[in-house]
């Protein structure tokens, strides 16, 4: 049998044969009340590392799990939808999780970054700021970024976690902080 995407379609057929879909919460009321922002690295898949199951969390994944403008826009959009669709429901909490041995560390490598900037036309300095060489430091920066971002409601709580790919353990690098009123 194929090891590629076809093998995932095969797994989907097994999933579709179950009744798991009948037990999910509304789209912006995840069971674990969590909006998780983390890296696309397959080794840090929240389904495995945190046991996130169907309907448990909103999960945004991008290179390094960095809080970019696109990530902020989606988060603000989901907050907006929450207010529109389920204003009386429990509000979700935001968690940013970075990890050790992150491929986004290579944004700090001048040769790799410059070649990528040339290929894509992206701004080299902006790419350099995405580097994850010290996940405890970058996750703290990104908690700050969420707390300061436009469109995020007062009272939103944000924390920063670091996953250690060596031990498999997640530690809380930034305990929960709350967005102040404007
Ligand atoms: Zn990564």
CSV table of C-alpha atoms and ligand atoms in Angstrom, one decimal:
chain,number,residue,atom,x,y,z
A,1,UNK,CA,0.0,0.0,0.0
A,2,UNK,CA,1.1,3.6,-0.7
A,3,UNK,CA,2.8,5.6,2.0
A,4,UNK,CA,1.8,8.9,0.5
A,5,UNK,CA,-1.4,10.9,0.7
A,6,UNK,CA,-3.4,8.0,-0.6
A,7,UNK,CA,-2.8,6.2,2.8
A,8,UNK,CA,-4.5,9.2,4.5
A,9,UNK,CA,-7.6,8.8,2.3
A,10,UNK,CA,-7.7,5.2,3.4
A,11,UNK,CA,-7.7,6.3,7.0
A,12,UNK,CA,-10.4,8.8,6.2
A,13,UNK,CA,-12.7,6.0,5.1
A,14,UNK,CA,-12.2,4.3,8.4
A,15,UNK,CA,-12.9,7.5,10.2
A,16,UNK,CA,-16.1,8.1,8.1
A,17,UNK,CA,-17.3,4.7,9.2
A,18,UNK,CA,-17.4,5.8,12.8
A,19,UNK,CA,-19.9,8.2,14.5
A,20,UNK,CA,-17.1,10.6,15.8
A,21,UNK,CA,-18.7,13.4,13.8
A,22,UNK,CA,-21.8,13.3,15.8
A,23,UNK,CA,-20.0,14.3,19.0
A,24,UNK,CA,-18.2,17.5,18.1
A,25,UNK,CA,-19.0,20.9,19.6
A,26,UNK,CA,-19.9,24.1,17.6
A,27,UNK,CA,-17.0,25.4,15.6
A,28,UNK,CA,-15.8,28.1,18.0
A,29,UNK,CA,-16.5,26.3,21.2
A,30,UNK,CA,-13.8,23.7,21.2
A,31,UNK,CA,-14.1,21.1,24.0
A,32,UNK,CA,-10.8,22.1,25.6
A,33,UNK,CA,-11.5,25.9,25.2
A,34,UNK,CA,-8.2,26.3,23.5
A,35,UNK,CA,-6.9,28.2,20.4
A,36,UNK,CA,-3.4,26.7,19.9
A,37,UNK,CA,-0.8,28.3,17.7
A,38,UNK,CA,2.1,26.0,16.9
A,39,UNK,CA,4.6,24.9,14.3
A,40,UNK,CA,3.9,22.8,11.2
A,41,UNK,CA,6.7,20.4,12.1
A,42,UNK,CA,5.1,16.9,12.0
A,43,UNK,CA,7.0,15.9,15.1
A,44,UNK,CA,5.0,18.4,17.2
A,45,UNK,CA,1.5,17.3,16.0
A,46,UNK,CA,-0.8,18.4,18.8
A,47,UNK,CA,-2.9,15.3,18.3
A,48,UNK,CA,0.0,13.2,19.5
A,49,UNK,CA,1.9,15.6,21.8
A,50,UNK,CA,-1.2,17.0,23.6
A,51,UNK,CA,-3.8,14.4,22.9
A,52,UNK,CA,-5.9,16.9,20.9
A,53,UNK,CA,-8.9,15.0,19.5
A,54,UNK,CA,-11.6,15.9,17.1
A,55,UNK,CA,-13.3,19.2,18.3
A,56,UNK,CA,-10.9,19.7,21.2
A,57,UNK,CA,-9.1,22.8,20.0
A,58,UNK,CA,-8.8,25.4,17.3
A,59,UNK,CA,-5.3,24.7,15.9
A,60,UNK,CA,-3.3,27.2,13.8
A,61,UNK,CA,0.0,25.9,12.4
A,62,UNK,CA,2.7,27.8,10.6
A,63,UNK,CA,6.5,27.8,10.3
A,64,UNK,CA,7.8,28.0,13.9
A,65,UNK,CA,4.3,28.7,15.3
A,66,UNK,CA,5.2,32.4,15.0
A,67,UNK,CA,2.5,35.0,15.5
A,68,UNK,CA,2.5,36.8,12.2
A,69,UNK,CA,-0.1,39.2,10.8
A,70,UNK,CA,-1.9,36.3,9.1
A,71,UNK,CA,-2.0,34.4,12.4
A,72,UNK,CA,-3.4,37.4,14.2
A,73,UNK,CA,-6.0,38.0,11.5
A,74,UNK,CA,-7.3,34.5,11.8
A,75,UNK,CA,-7.4,34.7,15.6
A,76,UNK,CA,-9.3,38.0,15.4
A,77,UNK,CA,-11.7,36.5,12.9
A,78,UNK,CA,-12.4,33.5,15.2
A,79,UNK,CA,-13.0,35.8,18.1
A,80,UNK,CA,-15.3,37.8,15.9
A,81,UNK,CA,-17.2,34.6,14.8
A,82,UNK,CA,-17.4,33.6,18.5
A,83,UNK,CA,-19.1,36.9,19.3
A,84,UNK,CA,-21.4,36.5,16.3
A,85,UNK,CA,-22.4,32.8,16.6
A,86,UNK,CA,-22.0,31.9,20.2
A,87,UNK,CA,-21.8,35.1,22.3
A,88,UNK,CA,-22.9,33.3,25.5
A,89,UNK,CA,-20.5,30.4,25.1
A,90,UNK,CA,-17.3,30.0,27.1
A,91,UNK,CA,-14.5,31.9,25.6
A,92,UNK,CA,-11.4,30.0,24.4
A,93,UNK,CA,-7.9,30.6,25.7
A,94,UNK,CA,-4.9,31.2,23.4
A,95,UNK,CA,-1.8,29.1,23.7
A,96,UNK,CA,1.3,29.7,21.7
A,97,UNK,CA,3.6,26.6,21.6
A,98,UNK,CA,7.1,26.7,20.2
A,99,UNK,CA,9.6,23.8,20.3
A,100,UNK,CA,13.2,22.8,20.5
A,101,UNK,CA,15.1,21.8,17.3
A,102,UNK,CA,12.7,23.9,15.2
A,103,UNK,CA,13.4,24.2,11.5
A,104,UNK,CA,12.6,27.9,11.8
A,105,UNK,CA,16.0,28.3,13.5
A,106,UNK,CA,17.3,28.3,9.9
A,107,UNK,CA,15.7,31.7,9.4
A,108,UNK,CA,18.8,32.8,11.4
A,109,UNK,CA,21.2,31.2,8.8
A,110,UNK,CA,22.2,34.0,6.5
A,111,UNK,CA,22.8,31.8,3.4
A,112,UNK,CA,19.6,29.8,3.8
A,113,UNK,CA,17.5,32.9,4.6
A,114,UNK,CA,19.0,35.1,1.8
A,115,UNK,CA,18.4,32.3,-0.8
A,116,UNK,CA,14.8,32.0,0.3
A,117,UNK,CA,14.3,35.8,0.3
A,118,UNK,CA,15.7,35.9,-3.3
A,119,UNK,CA,13.4,33.0,-4.4
A,120,UNK,CA,10.2,34.5,-2.9
A,121,UNK,CA,10.8,38.2,-2.8
A,122,UNK,CA,10.2,38.2,0.9
A,123,UNK,CA,11.9,40.8,3.1
A,124,UNK,CA,15.1,39.3,4.6
A,125,UNK,CA,14.9,41.2,7.8
A,126,UNK,CA,11.3,40.2,8.4
A,127,UNK,CA,12.3,36.6,7.8
A,128,UNK,CA,15.2,36.9,10.3
A,129,UNK,CA,12.7,37.9,13.0
A,130,UNK,CA,10.8,34.6,12.5
A,131,UNK,CA,13.8,32.5,13.6
A,132,UNK,CA,13.2,30.2,16.5
A,133,UNK,CA,16.6,29.6,18.0
A,134,UNK,CA,15.5,30.0,21.7
A,135,UNK,CA,11.9,28.9,21.9
A,136,UNK,CA,11.4,30.3,25.5
A,137,UNK,CA,12.4,33.7,24.2
A,138,UNK,CA,10.3,33.6,21.0
A,139,UNK,CA,7.2,32.2,22.7
A,140,UNK,CA,7.4,35.1,25.1
A,141,UNK,CA,7.7,37.6,22.2
A,142,UNK,CA,4.6,36.0,20.6
A,143,UNK,CA,2.5,36.1,23.7
A,144,UNK,CA,3.3,39.8,23.8
A,145,UNK,CA,2.3,40.0,20.1
A,146,UNK,CA,-1.1,38.4,20.7
A,147,UNK,CA,-1.7,40.6,23.7
A,148,UNK,CA,-1.0,43.7,21.6
A,149,UNK,CA,-2.7,42.6,18.4
A,150,UNK,CA,-5.6,44.4,16.8
A,151,UNK,CA,-9.1,42.8,17.0
A,152,UNK,CA,-8.3,40.6,20.1
A,153,UNK,CA,-10.9,41.3,22.8
A,154,UNK,CA,-10.1,42.6,26.3
A,155,UNK,CA,-10.0,39.8,28.7
A,156,UNK,CA,-8.5,37.3,26.3
A,157,UNK,CA,-6.0,35.1,28.0
A,158,UNK,CA,-2.7,34.0,26.4
A,159,UNK,CA,0.0,31.6,27.6
A,160,UNK,CA,3.3,30.4,26.1
A,161,UNK,CA,4.5,26.8,26.1
A,162,UNK,CA,7.6,25.1,24.9
A,163,UNK,CA,7.7,21.5,23.7
A,164,UNK,CA,11.0,19.7,24.1
A,165,UNK,CA,11.4,17.2,21.2
A,166,UNK,CA,14.0,15.3,23.3
A,167,UNK,CA,12.0,14.6,26.4
A,168,UNK,CA,8.5,14.9,24.9
A,169,UNK,CA,7.5,17.2,27.7
A,170,UNK,CA,5.8,20.6,27.4
A,171,UNK,CA,6.7,23.3,29.9
A,172,UNK,CA,4.9,26.5,30.6
A,173,UNK,CA,7.4,29.3,29.7
A,174,UNK,CA,4.9,32.1,30.0
A,175,UNK,CA,2.1,31.6,32.6
A,176,UNK,CA,-1.3,32.9,31.6
A,177,UNK,CA,-1.6,36.6,30.9
A,178,UNK,CA,-4.8,38.6,30.3
A,179,UNK,CA,-5.3,41.3,27.7
A,180,UNK,CA,-6.0,44.6,29.4
A,181,UNK,CA,-8.8,47.0,28.5
A,182,UNK,CA,-8.1,49.6,25.9
B,1,LIG,ZN1,9.2,24.0,14.2
